[in-house]
CSV table of C-alpha atoms in Angstrom, one decimal:
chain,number,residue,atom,x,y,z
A,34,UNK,CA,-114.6,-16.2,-47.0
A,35,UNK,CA,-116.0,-14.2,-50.1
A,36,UNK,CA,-117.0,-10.3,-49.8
A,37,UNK,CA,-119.9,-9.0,-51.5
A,38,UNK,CA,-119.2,-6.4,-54.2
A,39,UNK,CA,-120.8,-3.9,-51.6
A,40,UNK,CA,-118.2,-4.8,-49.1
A,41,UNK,CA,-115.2,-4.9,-51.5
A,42,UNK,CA,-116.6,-1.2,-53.0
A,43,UNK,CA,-116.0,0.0,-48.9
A,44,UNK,CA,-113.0,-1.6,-48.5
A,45,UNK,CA,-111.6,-0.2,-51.3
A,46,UNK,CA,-112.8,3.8,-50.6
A,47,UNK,CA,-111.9,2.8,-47.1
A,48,UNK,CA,-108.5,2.2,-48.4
A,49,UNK,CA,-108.4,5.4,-50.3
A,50,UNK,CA,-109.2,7.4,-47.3
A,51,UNK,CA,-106.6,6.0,-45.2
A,52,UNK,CA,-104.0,6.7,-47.9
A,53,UNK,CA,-105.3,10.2,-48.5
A,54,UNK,CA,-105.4,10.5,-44.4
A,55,UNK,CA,-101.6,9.0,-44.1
A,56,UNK,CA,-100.6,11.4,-46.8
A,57,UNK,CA,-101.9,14.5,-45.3
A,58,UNK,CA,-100.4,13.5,-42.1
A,59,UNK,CA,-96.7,13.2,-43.7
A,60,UNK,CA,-97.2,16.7,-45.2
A,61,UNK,CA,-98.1,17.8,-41.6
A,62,UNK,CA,-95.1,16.5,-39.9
A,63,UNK,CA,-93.1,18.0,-43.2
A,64,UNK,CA,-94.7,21.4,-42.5
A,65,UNK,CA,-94.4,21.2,-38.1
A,66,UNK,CA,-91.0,20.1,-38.4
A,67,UNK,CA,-90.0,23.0,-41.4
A,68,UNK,CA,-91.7,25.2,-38.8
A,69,UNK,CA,-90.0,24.7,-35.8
A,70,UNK,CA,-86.2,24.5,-37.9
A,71,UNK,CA,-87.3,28.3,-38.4
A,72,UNK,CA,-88.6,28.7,-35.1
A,73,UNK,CA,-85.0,27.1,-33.7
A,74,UNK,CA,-83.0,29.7,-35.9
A,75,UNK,CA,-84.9,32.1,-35.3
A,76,UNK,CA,-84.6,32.0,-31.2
A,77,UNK,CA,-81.0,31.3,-31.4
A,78,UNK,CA,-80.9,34.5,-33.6
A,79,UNK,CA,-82.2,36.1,-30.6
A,80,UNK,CA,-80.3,35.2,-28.2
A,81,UNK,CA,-77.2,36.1,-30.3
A,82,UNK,CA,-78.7,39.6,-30.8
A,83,UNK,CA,-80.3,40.7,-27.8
A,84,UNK,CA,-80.0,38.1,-24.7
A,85,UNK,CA,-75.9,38.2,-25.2
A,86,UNK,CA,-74.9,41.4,-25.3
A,87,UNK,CA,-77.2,42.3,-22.4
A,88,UNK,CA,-75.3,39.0,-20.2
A,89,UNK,CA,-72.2,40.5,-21.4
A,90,UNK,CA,-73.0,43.6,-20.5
A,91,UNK,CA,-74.6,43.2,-17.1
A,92,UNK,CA,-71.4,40.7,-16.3
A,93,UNK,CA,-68.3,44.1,-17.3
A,94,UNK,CA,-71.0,46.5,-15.7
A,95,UNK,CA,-72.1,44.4,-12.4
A,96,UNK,CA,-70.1,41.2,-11.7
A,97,UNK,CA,-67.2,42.8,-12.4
A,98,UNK,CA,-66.7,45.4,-11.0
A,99,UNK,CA,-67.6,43.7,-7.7
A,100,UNK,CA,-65.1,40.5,-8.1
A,101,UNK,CA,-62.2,43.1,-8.8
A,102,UNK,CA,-62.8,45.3,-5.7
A,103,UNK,CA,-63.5,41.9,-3.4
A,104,UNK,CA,-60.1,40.7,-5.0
A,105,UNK,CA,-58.4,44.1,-4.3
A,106,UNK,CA,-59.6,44.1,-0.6
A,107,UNK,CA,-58.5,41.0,-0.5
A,108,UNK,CA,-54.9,42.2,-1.3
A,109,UNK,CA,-54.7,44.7,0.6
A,110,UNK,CA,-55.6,43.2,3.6
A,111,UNK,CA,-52.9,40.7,3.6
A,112,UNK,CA,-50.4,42.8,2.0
A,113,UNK,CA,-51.6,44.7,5.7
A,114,UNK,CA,-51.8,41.5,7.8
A,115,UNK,CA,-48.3,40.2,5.9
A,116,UNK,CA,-46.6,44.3,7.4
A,117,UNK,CA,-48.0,43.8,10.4
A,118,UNK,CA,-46.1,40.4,11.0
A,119,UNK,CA,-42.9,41.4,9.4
A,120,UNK,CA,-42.8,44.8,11.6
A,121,UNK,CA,-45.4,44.0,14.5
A,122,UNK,CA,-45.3,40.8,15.5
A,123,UNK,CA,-41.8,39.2,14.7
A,124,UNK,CA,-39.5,41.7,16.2
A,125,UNK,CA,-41.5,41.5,19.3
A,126,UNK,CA,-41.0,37.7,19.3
A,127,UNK,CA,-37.6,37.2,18.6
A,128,UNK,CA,-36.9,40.3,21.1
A,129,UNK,CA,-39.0,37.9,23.7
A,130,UNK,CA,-37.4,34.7,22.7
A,131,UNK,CA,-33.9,36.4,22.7
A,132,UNK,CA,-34.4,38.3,26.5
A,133,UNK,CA,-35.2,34.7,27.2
A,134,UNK,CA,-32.1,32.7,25.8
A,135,UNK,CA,-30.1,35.6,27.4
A,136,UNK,CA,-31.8,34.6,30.9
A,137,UNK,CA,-31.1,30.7,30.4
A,138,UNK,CA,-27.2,31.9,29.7
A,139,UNK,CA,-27.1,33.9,32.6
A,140,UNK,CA,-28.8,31.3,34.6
A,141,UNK,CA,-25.9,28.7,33.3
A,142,UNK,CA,-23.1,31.3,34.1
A,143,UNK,CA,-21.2,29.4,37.4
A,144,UNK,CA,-20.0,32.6,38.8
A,145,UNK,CA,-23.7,34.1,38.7
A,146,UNK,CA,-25.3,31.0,40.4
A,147,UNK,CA,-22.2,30.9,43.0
A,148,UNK,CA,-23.1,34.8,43.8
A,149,UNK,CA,-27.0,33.6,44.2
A,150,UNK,CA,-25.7,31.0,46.5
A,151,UNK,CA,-23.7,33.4,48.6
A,152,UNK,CA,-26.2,35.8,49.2
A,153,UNK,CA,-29.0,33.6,49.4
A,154,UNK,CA,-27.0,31.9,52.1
A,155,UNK,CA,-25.9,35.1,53.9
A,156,UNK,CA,-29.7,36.8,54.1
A,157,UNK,CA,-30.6,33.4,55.4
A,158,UNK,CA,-27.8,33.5,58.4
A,159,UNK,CA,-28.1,37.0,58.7
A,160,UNK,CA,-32.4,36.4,59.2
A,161,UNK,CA,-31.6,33.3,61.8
A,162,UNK,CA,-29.7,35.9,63.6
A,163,UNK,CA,-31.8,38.5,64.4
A,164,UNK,CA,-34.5,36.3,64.8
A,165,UNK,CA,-36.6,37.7,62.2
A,166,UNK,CA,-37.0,34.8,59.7
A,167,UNK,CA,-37.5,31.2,60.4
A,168,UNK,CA,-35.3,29.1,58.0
A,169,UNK,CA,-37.4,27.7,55.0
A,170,UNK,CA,-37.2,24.4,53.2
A,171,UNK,CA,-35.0,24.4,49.9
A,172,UNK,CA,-36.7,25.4,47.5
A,173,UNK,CA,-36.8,24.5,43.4
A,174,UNK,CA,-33.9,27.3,43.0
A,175,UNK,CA,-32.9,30.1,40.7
A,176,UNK,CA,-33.6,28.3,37.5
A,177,UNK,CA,-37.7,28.6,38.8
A,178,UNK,CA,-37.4,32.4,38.5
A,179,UNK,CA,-35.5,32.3,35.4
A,180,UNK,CA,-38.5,30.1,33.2
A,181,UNK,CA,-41.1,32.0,35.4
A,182,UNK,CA,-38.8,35.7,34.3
A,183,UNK,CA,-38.6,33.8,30.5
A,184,UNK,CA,-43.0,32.9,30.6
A,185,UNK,CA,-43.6,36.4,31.6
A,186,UNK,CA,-41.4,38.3,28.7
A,187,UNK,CA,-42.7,36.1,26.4
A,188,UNK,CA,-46.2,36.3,27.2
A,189,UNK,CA,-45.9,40.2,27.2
A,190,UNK,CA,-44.1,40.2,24.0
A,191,UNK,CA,-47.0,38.1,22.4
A,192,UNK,CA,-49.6,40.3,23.8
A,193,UNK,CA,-48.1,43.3,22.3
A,194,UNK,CA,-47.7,42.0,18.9
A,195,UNK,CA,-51.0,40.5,18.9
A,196,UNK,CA,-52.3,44.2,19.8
A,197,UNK,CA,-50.4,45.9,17.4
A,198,UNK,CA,-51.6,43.5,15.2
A,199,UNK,CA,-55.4,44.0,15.7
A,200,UNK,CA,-55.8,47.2,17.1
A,201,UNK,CA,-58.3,49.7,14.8
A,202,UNK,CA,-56.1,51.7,11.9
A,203,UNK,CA,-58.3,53.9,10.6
A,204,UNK,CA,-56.3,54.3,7.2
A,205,UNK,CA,-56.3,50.9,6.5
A,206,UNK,CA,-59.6,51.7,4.5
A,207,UNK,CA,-58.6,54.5,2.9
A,208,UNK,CA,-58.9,53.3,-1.4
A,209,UNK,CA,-55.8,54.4,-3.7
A,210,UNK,CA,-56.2,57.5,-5.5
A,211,UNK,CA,-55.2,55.6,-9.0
A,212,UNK,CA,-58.1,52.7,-8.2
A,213,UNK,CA,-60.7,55.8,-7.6
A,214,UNK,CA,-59.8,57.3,-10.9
């Protein structure tokens, strides 16, 4: 198919135009892209020169300042909880546990239970006698009295240290005078 000499003439200006067009765009692009480079270096300029130090500042005057006296509390409440135990709690434990093995050796003792026998047996004649006590079944024995006499010192023992342990000190607040200064 042949074009007219009109047609090619267009074509040909239309050509130029296209090239001129593509041209201009490529030295847009160039200039957008040199533009934002300088836009990148200069926002990272201001963040090193005015958004960082205030971050760094706002962090050693707020953040902290806050960590380190959460950190301290936390210290000194279990160097207080960790006393507490140590003089509190355990002493009144093993005092409980050892009242209680003390019992249980006593219990074992055959001269002890042979004296329980004796007079058990004797207040029981002596009660059929007068007349004033009916006899009563056997029951479990000494050994009952002795875990029941064991539950109860423990269970007192316990109770104390747990209120030693969580009663209200009012100078367990109270900051050092070096952290103040």
């Amino acid at each position: 198919m042949a074009l007219t000499r009109k047609r090619r003439k267009e074509l040909k200006r239309l050509k130029g135009q296209a090239e001129d067009l593509w041209t201009d765009q490529r030295e847009l692009l160039e200039h957008a892209s040199a533009v934002v480079r300088e836009a990148s270096h200069q926002a990272a300029n201001y963040a090193r020169e005015e958004v960082s130090p205030k971050i760094h500042n706002t962090i050693d005057s707020r953040v902290k300042p806050v960590v380190s006296s959460s950190v301290a509390g936390a210290r000194s409440v279990a160097e207080t909880t960790r006393s507490k135990v140590k003089g509190d709690i355990m002493p009144a434990v093993t005092s409980a546990l050892g009242t209680a093995l003390a019992a249980i050796e006593v219990a074992k003792n055959q001269q002890v239970r042979d004296a329980f026998a004796r007079v058990s047996g004797l207040a029981a004649t002596a009660g059929e006698k007068t007349g004033l006590v009916k006899p009563q079944p056997k029951s479990a024995g000494f050994g009952r009295y002795v875990l029941i006499g064991i539950g109860v010192v423990a269970a007192v023992g316990v109770a104390y240290a747990a209120w030693q342990t969580l009663r209200a000190d009012d100078d367990l607040w109270i900051d050092d005078e070096a952290e103040a200064a």
